[in-house]
XYZ file of C-alpha atoms in Angstrom:
707
model
C 154.215 101.362 -23.952
C 155.455 98.255 -22.260
C 155.551 99.892 -18.818
C 151.976 101.137 -19.112
C 150.803 97.724 -20.056
C 152.300 96.252 -16.915
C 150.975 98.966 -14.611
C 147.246 98.741 -15.562
C 146.721 95.204 -14.280
C 148.392 95.986 -10.987
C 146.062 98.877 -10.333
C 143.060 96.732 -11.163
C 144.180 94.085 -8.708
C 144.541 96.610 -5.922
C 141.132 98.030 -6.586
C 139.593 94.632 -6.595
C 141.360 93.694 -3.382
C 140.035 96.773 -1.670
C 136.564 95.962 -2.902
C 136.816 92.428 -1.551
C 138.094 93.646 1.765
C 135.194 96.059 2.077
C 132.681 93.322 1.319
C 134.376 91.033 3.830
C 134.194 93.735 6.449
C 130.466 94.205 5.750
C 129.830 90.480 5.973
C 131.653 90.306 9.254
C 129.540 93.141 10.611
C 126.371 91.415 9.429
C 127.521 88.154 11.005
C 128.247 89.970 14.219
C 124.712 91.507 14.150
C 123.123 88.120 13.564
C 125.060 86.601 16.426
C 123.925 89.358 18.721
C 120.300 88.842 17.680
C 120.575 85.099 18.127
C 121.888 85.583 21.587
C 118.987 87.959 22.407
C 116.500 85.466 20.883
C 117.937 82.678 22.978
C 117.551 84.813 26.025
C 113.947 85.663 25.138
C 113.184 82.010 24.418
C 114.590 80.946 27.705
C 112.506 83.617 29.414
C 109.300 82.507 27.592
C 109.977 78.863 28.391
C 110.421 79.804 31.978
C 107.123 81.747 31.977
C 105.227 78.948 30.257
C 106.638 76.385 32.606
C 105.507 78.479 35.503
C 102.026 78.980 33.944
C 101.708 75.254 33.283
C 102.579 74.501 36.823
C 99.954 76.922 38.089
C 97.311 75.531 35.706
C 97.951 72.041 36.937
C 97.547 73.248 40.466
C 94.278 75.023 39.498
C 92.934 71.973 37.690
C 93.734 69.779 40.612
C 91.715 72.175 42.737
C 88.678 72.808 40.351
C 87.927 69.312 38.985
C 86.772 67.867 42.305
C 84.563 70.933 42.828
C 83.089 70.604 39.281
C 82.342 66.967 39.783
C 80.697 67.689 43.055
C 78.612 70.493 41.479
C 77.585 68.242 38.558
C 76.423 65.599 40.974
C 74.459 68.181 42.876
C 72.828 69.430 39.603
C 71.890 65.907 38.625
C 70.357 65.370 42.028
C 68.436 68.646 41.595
C 67.157 67.583 38.162
C 66.052 64.254 39.523
C 64.221 65.986 42.320
C 62.502 68.349 39.844
C 61.521 65.475 37.573
C 60.223 63.528 40.486
C 58.180 66.479 41.664
C 56.879 67.019 38.102
C 55.910 63.379 37.772
C 54.245 63.557 41.139
C 52.300 66.630 40.046
C 51.367 64.890 36.775
C 50.226 61.739 38.562
C 48.354 63.728 41.164
C 46.620 65.655 38.339
C 45.070 62.411 37.052
C 43.430 61.994 40.451
C 41.934 65.465 40.078
C 40.789 65.136 36.435
C 37.303 63.973 37.366
C 36.816 66.920 39.713
C 38.397 69.481 37.352
C 36.287 68.465 34.352
C 33.024 67.794 36.181
C 31.415 71.175 35.484
C 32.325 71.332 31.795
C 31.219 67.757 31.157
C 27.907 68.291 32.939
C 27.170 71.489 31.014
C 27.875 69.786 27.700
C 29.678 70.857 24.519
C 27.091 73.317 23.206
C 28.770 76.584 22.312
C 32.274 75.504 23.405
C 33.172 72.417 21.488
C 36.946 73.017 21.492
C 37.060 73.423 25.279
C 34.849 70.385 25.722
C 37.035 68.203 23.503
C 40.082 69.352 25.454
C 38.420 68.145 28.666
C 37.544 64.843 27.026
C 41.205 64.496 26.001
C 42.290 64.982 29.634
C 39.846 62.354 30.817
C 41.001 59.952 28.119
C 44.637 60.348 29.193
C 43.637 59.697 32.817
C 41.860 56.521 31.751
C 44.956 55.368 29.888
C 47.180 56.159 32.919
C 45.112 54.229 35.429
C 44.692 51.309 33.022
C 48.476 51.081 32.613
C 49.551 51.814 36.179
C 46.711 51.127 38.574
C 43.961 49.124 36.873
C 42.358 48.193 40.215
C 42.000 51.736 41.495
C 38.508 53.227 41.997
C 39.705 56.333 40.176
C 39.789 54.293 36.938
C 36.074 53.583 37.183
C 35.397 57.231 37.908
C 37.245 58.595 34.871
C 35.836 55.830 32.697
C 32.306 56.807 33.672
C 33.158 60.460 33.047
C 34.568 59.570 29.612
C 31.426 57.627 28.660
C 29.276 60.507 29.850
C 31.292 62.910 27.748
C 30.963 60.659 24.700
C 27.197 60.402 25.177
C 26.906 64.175 25.335
C 28.977 64.493 22.145
C 26.663 62.033 20.414
C 23.687 64.015 21.693
C 25.268 67.231 20.432
C 25.816 65.596 17.031
C 22.144 64.630 16.908
C 20.974 68.019 18.191
C 23.034 69.999 15.671
C 21.800 67.858 12.795
C 18.190 68.014 13.969
C 18.211 71.738 14.697
C 19.867 72.897 11.508
C 18.720 70.275 8.983
C 15.825 71.846 7.104
C 13.995 70.782 3.920
C 15.310 72.510 0.811
C 12.748 75.154 -0.298
C 10.861 74.199 -3.500
C 11.939 77.439 -5.186
C 15.601 76.579 -4.677
C 15.044 73.013 -5.922
C 13.306 74.261 -9.077
C 16.141 76.689 -9.743
C 18.667 73.884 -9.260
C 16.976 71.499 -11.719
C 15.830 74.067 -14.282
C 17.688 74.616 -17.534
C 17.730 77.923 -19.381
C 18.431 77.058 -22.999
C 19.362 80.664 -23.794
C 22.322 80.603 -21.417
C 25.496 79.047 -22.773
C 26.959 78.587 -19.289
C 24.490 77.488 -16.637
C 24.801 79.134 -13.251
C 25.348 76.448 -10.642
C 22.788 76.592 -7.848
C 24.424 75.562 -4.573
C 22.226 73.703 -2.098
C 23.542 74.563 1.375
C 22.106 72.072 3.856
C 23.938 73.273 6.997
C 25.545 76.563 8.068
C 29.311 76.440 7.654
C 30.096 76.848 11.371
C 27.645 74.105 12.310
C 29.019 71.849 9.594
C 32.545 72.241 10.937
C 31.366 71.312 14.455
C 29.576 68.247 13.109
C 32.658 67.197 11.150
C 34.795 67.674 14.271
C 32.446 65.599 16.450
C 32.171 62.860 13.819
C 35.949 62.690 13.531
C 36.344 62.390 17.307
C 33.666 59.699 17.581
C 35.391 57.647 14.899
C 38.937 58.077 16.204
C 38.432 58.068 19.980
C 34.822 57.183 20.672
C 34.984 53.896 18.768
C 31.316 54.492 17.954
C 29.459 54.077 14.654
C 25.954 54.737 15.967
C 26.222 58.379 14.939
C 26.195 57.245 11.291
C 22.753 55.737 11.812
C 21.650 58.983 13.422
C 23.064 60.885 10.464
C 21.320 58.912 7.715
C 17.993 58.877 9.616
C 17.918 62.653 10.038
C 19.190 63.463 6.561
C 16.937 60.828 4.998
C 13.937 62.472 6.629
C 14.974 65.901 5.318
C 15.516 64.535 1.802
C 12.052 63.007 1.796
C 10.517 66.190 3.218
C 12.235 68.286 0.524
C 10.669 66.197 -2.242
C 7.258 66.178 -0.537
C 7.533 69.948 -0.161
C 8.096 70.228 -3.902
C 4.943 68.168 -4.538
C 2.964 70.373 -2.167
C 4.302 73.436 -3.960
C 2.908 72.130 -7.244
C -0.478 71.485 -5.648
C -0.662 74.967 -4.134
C 0.596 76.628 -7.307
C -1.992 74.833 -9.418
C -4.753 75.676 -6.929
C -3.927 79.383 -7.103
C -3.051 79.787 -10.768
C -4.288 76.624 -12.430
C -0.853 75.968 -13.926
C 2.197 74.509 -12.192
C 5.165 76.826 -12.393
C 8.564 77.619 -11.040
C 8.117 80.741 -8.885
C 11.775 81.658 -9.071
C 10.843 84.807 -10.985
C 7.499 85.654 -9.455
C 8.739 85.668 -5.879
C 11.472 88.244 -6.518
C 11.019 91.780 -5.213
C 10.161 94.527 -7.661
C 13.576 96.106 -7.383
C 15.296 92.791 -8.055
C 16.459 92.193 -11.660
C 14.148 89.628 -13.149
C 15.248 86.365 -14.643
C 13.581 84.452 -17.460
C 11.418 81.551 -16.476
C 13.569 78.405 -16.716
C 12.833 76.170 -19.645
C 12.293 72.504 -18.979
C 12.501 70.577 -22.245
C 11.449 67.277 -20.742
C 7.744 68.034 -20.467
C 5.348 70.865 -21.263
C 2.366 70.968 -18.897
C -0.902 70.964 -20.813
C 0.157 68.690 -23.656
C -1.600 65.670 -22.234
C -4.491 67.757 -20.926
C -5.134 69.245 -24.370
C -5.242 65.850 -26.041
C -7.467 64.387 -23.361
C -9.857 67.332 -23.480
C -10.250 66.760 -27.204
C -10.677 63.051 -26.663
C -13.303 63.757 -24.036
C -15.081 66.207 -26.320
C -15.297 63.690 -29.155
C -16.176 60.764 -26.941
C -18.947 62.520 -25.012
C -20.417 64.538 -27.862
C -20.016 63.136 -31.321
C -19.631 65.460 -34.256
C -23.269 64.858 -35.080
C -24.220 66.367 -31.730
C -25.334 63.071 -30.242
C -23.847 61.079 -27.465
C -20.824 59.119 -28.537
C -20.160 55.530 -27.772
C -16.547 54.865 -28.601
C -14.453 52.817 -26.214
C -11.665 55.384 -26.583
C -12.729 57.284 -23.496
C -10.303 59.779 -21.996
C -8.814 59.520 -18.547
C -11.394 60.146 -15.882
C -11.067 62.858 -13.269
C -9.772 66.368 -13.458
C -7.369 66.780 -16.339
C -5.593 69.677 -14.658
C -4.909 67.552 -11.598
C -3.566 64.745 -13.778
C -1.328 67.152 -15.663
C 0.001 68.592 -12.413
C 0.676 65.130 -11.013
C 2.668 64.180 -14.103
C 4.643 67.418 -14.045
C 5.150 67.093 -10.292
C 6.441 63.520 -10.573
C 8.831 64.426 -13.389
C 10.253 67.304 -11.371
C 10.497 65.146 -8.260
C 12.633 62.642 -10.188
C 15.032 65.421 -11.212
C 14.911 66.863 -7.705
C 15.800 63.496 -6.191
C 18.912 63.210 -8.380
C 20.044 66.748 -7.581
C 19.328 66.430 -3.849
C 20.938 62.986 -3.641
C 24.089 64.333 -5.289
C 24.123 67.221 -2.827
C 23.591 64.846 0.110
C 26.464 62.669 -1.065
C 28.778 65.676 -1.244
C 27.791 66.585 2.334
C 28.194 62.998 3.502
C 31.773 62.832 2.165
C 32.812 65.502 4.680
C 31.222 63.809 7.701
C 31.164 60.021 7.286
C 34.381 57.895 7.195
C 35.339 56.754 3.709
C 34.692 53.044 4.167
C 31.165 53.737 5.479
C 30.135 56.373 2.932
C 28.462 54.166 0.288
C 26.490 52.136 2.841
C 25.332 55.243 4.719
C 24.352 56.953 1.459
C 22.417 53.856 0.397
C 20.458 53.943 3.653
C 19.977 57.710 3.453
C 18.223 57.727 0.053
C 16.069 54.633 0.583
C 12.932 56.314 1.928
C 12.768 59.038 -0.730
C 13.677 56.609 -3.500
C 11.111 54.039 -2.356
C 8.397 56.704 -2.251
C 9.257 57.806 -5.798
C 9.279 54.235 -7.066
C 5.978 53.541 -5.273
C 4.427 56.577 -6.910
C 5.729 55.372 -10.263
C 4.263 51.928 -9.610
C 0.938 53.578 -8.764
C 1.029 55.407 -12.091
C 1.674 52.097 -13.846
C -1.146 50.435 -11.891
C -3.540 53.266 -12.720
C -2.611 52.972 -16.382
C -3.111 49.207 -16.214
C -6.595 49.633 -14.699
C -7.480 52.237 -17.310
C -6.365 49.939 -20.108
C -8.533 47.186 -18.667
C -11.434 49.652 -19.038
C -10.301 50.174 -22.648
C -9.130 53.668 -21.741
C -6.078 53.725 -23.969
C -5.409 57.436 -23.584
C -3.972 56.491 -20.178
C -0.744 55.600 -21.948
C -0.277 59.312 -22.585
C 0.542 59.729 -18.900
C 3.309 57.146 -19.210
C 5.136 58.730 -22.153
C 6.468 61.977 -20.599
C 7.420 60.200 -17.383
C 9.132 57.326 -19.174
C 11.009 59.662 -21.495
C 12.228 61.707 -18.539
C 13.300 58.598 -16.629
C 15.288 57.310 -19.594
C 16.844 60.709 -20.282
C 18.021 60.920 -16.665
C 18.926 57.254 -16.235
C 22.656 57.748 -16.796
C 22.811 60.537 -14.219
C 20.596 58.454 -11.926
C 22.962 55.481 -12.254
C 25.988 57.697 -11.665
C 24.410 59.091 -8.503
C 23.634 55.603 -7.177
C 27.045 54.198 -8.057
C 28.365 52.094 -5.196
C 24.966 51.456 -3.620
C 23.446 47.989 -3.258
C 22.292 46.175 -6.383
C 18.697 46.257 -5.115
C 18.885 50.050 -4.935
C 20.391 50.461 -8.392
C 17.807 48.127 -9.943
C 14.764 50.079 -8.772
C 14.736 52.604 -11.595
C 15.380 50.046 -14.386
C 12.551 47.931 -12.935
C 10.171 50.895 -13.049
C 11.255 51.745 -16.608
C 10.629 48.148 -17.660
C 7.165 48.210 -16.064
C 6.293 51.428 -17.859
C 7.569 50.137 -21.177
C 5.594 46.922 -20.749
C 2.298 48.617 -19.866
C 2.885 51.268 -22.539
C 3.507 48.664 -25.228
C 0.414 46.772 -24.071
C -1.671 49.938 -24.336
C -0.349 50.652 -27.831
C -1.126 47.144 -29.004
C -4.578 47.056 -27.470
C -5.291 50.495 -28.879
C -4.472 49.232 -32.369
C -6.759 46.243 -31.809
C -9.549 48.452 -30.474
C -9.411 50.549 -33.638
C -9.889 47.423 -35.670
C -12.655 45.973 -33.499
C -14.646 49.095 -32.628
C -18.289 47.951 -33.138
C -20.424 49.291 -35.970
C -23.162 50.833 -33.854
C -25.826 52.497 -35.931
C -26.684 55.086 -33.295
C -23.014 56.023 -33.084
C -22.710 56.847 -36.770
C -22.816 60.553 -37.731
C -26.055 61.138 -39.640
C -24.436 63.810 -41.773
C -21.571 61.543 -42.852
C -18.921 63.667 -41.192
C -15.708 62.454 -39.479
C -16.338 59.612 -37.052
C -15.127 60.056 -33.493
C -13.103 56.866 -33.897
C -11.090 58.582 -36.633
C -10.551 61.796 -34.712
C -9.624 59.938 -31.548
C -7.213 57.674 -33.380
C -5.482 60.578 -35.139
C -5.289 62.608 -31.940
C -3.775 59.623 -30.181
C -1.201 59.098 -32.918
C -0.332 62.784 -32.982
C 0.644 62.568 -29.314
C 3.259 59.992 -30.274
C 5.121 62.633 -32.293
C 6.470 64.259 -29.134
C 7.596 60.855 -27.852
C 8.823 59.067 -30.972
C 11.953 57.594 -29.439
C 10.096 56.608 -26.270
C 7.243 54.949 -28.140
C 9.626 53.176 -30.501
C 11.663 51.887 -27.580
C 8.439 50.731 -25.915
C 7.569 48.635 -28.913
C 11.130 47.390 -29.298
C 11.326 46.409 -25.628
C 8.543 43.907 -26.195
C 10.215 42.528 -29.342
C 7.263 43.656 -31.409
C 9.402 43.664 -34.519
C 8.333 40.076 -35.139
C 4.709 41.146 -35.011
C 5.270 43.756 -37.680
C 7.650 41.650 -39.735
C 10.316 44.356 -39.789
C 13.726 43.049 -40.838
C 16.551 43.947 -38.533
C 19.587 45.647 -39.899
C 22.655 43.424 -39.254
C 24.192 46.235 -37.239
C 21.109 46.261 -35.013
C 21.024 42.546 -34.268
C 21.405 41.773 -30.590
C 20.102 39.461 -27.911
C 18.399 42.242 -25.978
C 15.869 44.921 -26.872
C 18.143 47.618 -25.497
C 20.440 47.176 -28.475
C 17.817 48.367 -30.934
C 18.996 51.531 -32.572
C 17.061 54.739 -32.841
C 16.590 54.162 -36.561
C 15.056 50.757 -35.977
C 12.781 52.155 -33.290
C 11.626 54.801 -35.744
C 10.811 52.176 -38.364
C 9.019 50.123 -35.741
C 6.900 53.099 -34.685
C 6.193 53.927 -38.329
C 4.974 50.390 -38.907
C 2.819 50.591 -35.788
C 1.197 53.828 -37.008
C 0.606 52.250 -40.405
C -1.003 49.305 -38.636
C -3.341 51.617 -36.722
C -4.225 53.485 -39.901
C -4.825 50.196 -41.696
C -7.083 48.976 -38.898
C -8.879 52.315 -38.973
C -9.453 52.054 -42.721
C -10.886 48.539 -42.383
C -13.178 49.632 -39.559
C -14.360 52.691 -41.485
C -15.186 50.502 -44.465
C -17.206 48.271 -42.187
C -18.955 51.216 -40.550
C -19.806 52.791 -43.899
C -21.997 49.790 -44.665
C -24.330 50.839 -41.868
C -25.600 53.628 -44.128
C -28.418 52.569 -46.407
C -27.566 55.355 -48.846
C -24.452 54.472 -50.835
C -23.810 58.179 -51.524
C -23.825 58.979 -47.810
C -21.505 56.045 -47.269
C -19.148 57.533 -49.883
C -19.323 60.980 -48.226
C -18.583 59.365 -44.863
C -15.510 57.562 -46.196
C -14.433 60.646 -48.126
C -14.600 62.843 -45.013
C -12.714 60.355 -42.889
C -10.017 59.659 -45.487
C -9.611 63.371 -46.135
C -9.432 64.086 -42.404
C -6.751 61.428 -41.992
C -4.704 62.750 -44.904
C -4.950 66.386 -43.825
C -4.078 65.459 -40.247
C -1.063 63.492 -41.437
C 0.086 66.384 -43.617
C -0.402 69.070 -40.973
C 1.663 67.169 -38.463
C 4.902 65.238 -38.840
C 2.953 62.003 -38.932
C 3.239 61.854 -42.712
C 7.054 61.851 -42.481
C 6.877 59.074 -39.910
C 4.418 57.034 -41.970
C 6.494 57.333 -45.136
C 9.449 55.724 -43.364
C 7.823 52.355 -44.107
C 4.946 53.326 -46.459
C 6.357 55.534 -49.196
C 3.066 55.906 -51.101
C 0.873 56.659 -48.103
C -0.078 60.143 -49.296
C -0.902 59.098 -52.849
C -2.861 56.086 -51.619
C -5.102 58.266 -49.481
C -5.612 60.649 -52.391
C -6.674 57.705 -54.533
C -9.108 56.575 -51.847
C -10.557 60.087 -51.626
C -10.939 60.260 -55.411
C -12.683 56.888 -55.436
C -15.237 58.085 -52.903
C -15.846 61.288 -54.849
C -16.549 59.161 -57.927
C -18.830 56.930 -55.863
C -20.699 59.956 -54.570
C -21.111 61.440 -58.059
C -22.740 58.234 -59.181
C -25.688 59.138 -56.923
C -26.524 61.886 -59.416
C -26.911 59.446 -62.282
C -30.565 58.922 -61.347
C -31.002 62.667 -61.896
C -28.897 63.201 -64.973
C -30.094 59.987 -66.657
C -33.435 61.741 -67.285
C -31.522 64.385 -69.276
C -29.900 61.901 -71.628
C -31.084 61.191 -75.164
C -32.117 57.708 -74.171
C -35.779 57.091 -75.183
C -35.893 60.661 -76.467
C -38.359 60.781 -79.426
C -37.012 61.693 -82.829
C -39.067 64.430 -84.449
C -38.914 67.087 -87.110
C -39.360 70.738 -86.296
C -43.009 71.697 -86.556
C -44.107 68.081 -86.372
C -46.818 67.359 -83.870
C -45.753 64.852 -81.233
C -47.737 61.846 -80.371
C -49.180 61.456 -76.878
C -46.673 58.760 -76.042
C -43.787 60.981 -77.117
C -45.113 63.926 -75.161
C -45.422 61.703 -72.099
C -41.800 60.618 -72.436
C -40.641 64.240 -72.342
C -42.947 65.006 -69.426
C -41.567 62.012 -67.547
C -38.023 63.177 -68.184
C -38.766 66.633 -66.809
C -40.649 65.193 -63.861
C -37.944 62.618 -63.164
C -35.264 65.294 -63.242
C -37.235 67.712 -61.075
C -38.168 65.089 -58.486
C -34.675 63.607 -58.407
C -33.054 67.040 -58.070
C -35.381 68.071 -55.262
C -34.952 64.800 -53.432
C -31.149 64.790 -53.675
C -30.796 68.441 -52.704
C -33.147 67.988 -49.776
C -31.286 64.896 -48.591
C -27.697 65.987 -49.280
C -28.283 69.451 -47.895
C -28.123 67.834 -44.441
C -24.881 66.018 -45.180
C -21.561 67.564 -44.225
C -18.155 67.973 -45.789
C -16.118 69.893 -43.168
C -13.199 70.568 -45.510
C -14.144 73.751 -47.428
C -11.729 73.024 -50.236
C -13.186 69.560 -50.814
C -16.740 70.839 -50.372
C -16.260 73.573 -52.971
C -14.552 71.158 -55.355
C -17.389 68.617 -55.208
C -20.059 71.300 -55.576
C -18.251 72.893 -58.492
C -17.668 69.668 -60.376
C -21.258 68.537 -59.753
C -22.668 71.884 -60.876
C -20.703 71.607 -64.082
C -21.936 68.109 -64.852
C -25.598 68.713 -63.989
C -25.966 72.212 -65.435
C -24.301 71.251 -68.707
C -26.558 68.218 -69.093
C -29.617 70.259 -68.110
C -28.807 73.075 -70.558
C -28.304 70.557 -73.345
C -31.631 68.925 -72.489
C -33.464 72.261 -72.428
C -31.936 73.185 -75.746
C -33.212 69.955 -77.279
C -36.687 70.607 -75.934
C -36.708 74.305 -76.688
C -38.895 74.098 -79.866
C -40.989 71.116 -78.818
C -44.581 71.608 -77.746
C -45.157 68.751 -75.347
C -47.587 70.384 -72.901
C -50.039 73.224 -72.544
C -48.438 74.063 -69.123
C -44.665 74.135 -69.760
C -43.993 75.948 -66.452
C -45.339 72.889 -64.661
C -42.433 70.805 -66.017
C -39.833 73.449 -66.682
C -39.695 74.387 -63.011
C -35.970 75.301 -62.739
C -33.641 77.410 -64.770
C -30.019 76.230 -65.051
C -28.909 79.051 -62.737
C -31.466 77.943 -60.181
C -30.192 74.377 -60.417
C -26.668 75.608 -59.766
C -27.860 77.558 -56.732
C -29.526 74.444 -55.369
C -26.349 72.416 -55.809
C -24.349 75.225 -54.199
C -26.394 74.717 -51.036
C -25.455 71.066 -50.733
C -23.635 70.071 -47.506
C -24.827 73.263 -45.832
C -27.162 72.632 -42.913
C -27.486 76.368 -42.285
C -28.857 77.102 -45.795
């Protein structure tokens, strides 16, 4: 065991030694391989260094040879470029000397049909002018190109004028009417576009205007523009007026022919509604006024100072309608002209040019409005108060369109913007004057005996006054504002609401204007009542006077009730309706009193007292005879007289007949019953001429001229 233990370590050491020797041998071999490779690498490196050194040497030789050549070539290229530039500049300079010749034909022929080419030629000439001014200001060529430039500019200005003149046409009346009409049944209105110039022409005009501003340094074309367009605007409005005249001559009624001019196979469109004014309204009122003023209800010539407007009513109606439409047309056309102007005229000249453009048309409209005011003023001086009816629709339309009018004229001169307000003020002043003088004329209309209706019917003064007041219903706000504009509230003693207090009439509210108009109407009705009372005294017969007042009061009440006048009156006079009914009842009572002289003979007054079968004395018989005779004569006289009187209202006529029949027939039957068994005459049929039924028939024929 001891020997084995010693031998094992020795063997391990030998094995390990061999292992180490083998590893050492391998490392030596590897080291030898590395050395060999290092030697080869050194050789390769030396070879590469040698090659690179040789290449570097050759490159340096090449560079030393090429750089001088490159520099020489670069210098030659620079010289070539300089020569080319010089030649180019020479060509460019020489071209300026040929500009006048090259552009002569195009300039002489003008820009028509080839604006772009023409402007290109003008640009060449302008550059030549700039060149000679900078480089050779004393050369004759400068004068030549300058003259050519001015000639070109003149031809452009002429082309601007020619294009505007040739293609600017008045807007057809049909298109204007379509543009200003409103169809209330359409929720969304179709915009009618007013095309003043063809698109291609417009673009040429814009191009020329832009060049004249930027290069031509010329503003004269703006004067040309507003003169031509101003003339077309005025012609468009005059054409619309002429359309109304021709339409009325052919059909008798002004209309918008937008529908009637369409072909049969074209879908039709409803006639546009224009809420501002209905033709015929004024004519209808004036025809009635004329009828009453020329032929009174009694068939005789009338003599009231409420004469209607003279002349042809249709013509007047057409003129009013025409003027109203021309106002709307002016606003629409002016807006369209401004939109066109924005594309052509420089921004800082637009307002001034627009102001000049609209002056002629606006002045003509204002002059026509002033003529209407003057005509109304002359008519009022003749006591023709119906002339104010022509003012109302125009004034209402002007005020309704004032905001749009002001918006259209925004930026124009103060004198331009003030023209419409001045006209409105004039119309309000003359209108208020007419209303006031009308009220005074109602009060002061003379009590002419020959002018009184012999049958006691409605006086022409009453009918005229009511007709006049009824026309105010369609223009309540306008009439109220008229009165308010003249501070007539003080005249009528109407207290102002604190919210309505202001230093100017324009601050009056609609509610105050309504109260003011209500008070005015009440004033007219009050004046009418006083005048009717005065006129009724012309009649010698008190019963006829009562019938006259009854008819007039009843006519007033019924007219108030049938129209909206009663609602307007009750704004300030709550009991107006009941007051008129009381007046009517009073006149009925007054009329019935005329029958007392008939029925008093049927009373028991002075009637003899007797016993049946007792013979009457002569005096007693005479009393009964006198009663019969008095009744018969009175009945015949009243029926003969009152048969020719008139009560136009059937309801009132039947009521008065019925109540009178009841009173008279009952009294007559009672009287006959008392005398039934009395022998007062040998000829009873001589005194007992009428049976009660016959009496009723006679009364039934009262107020019936045809019976």
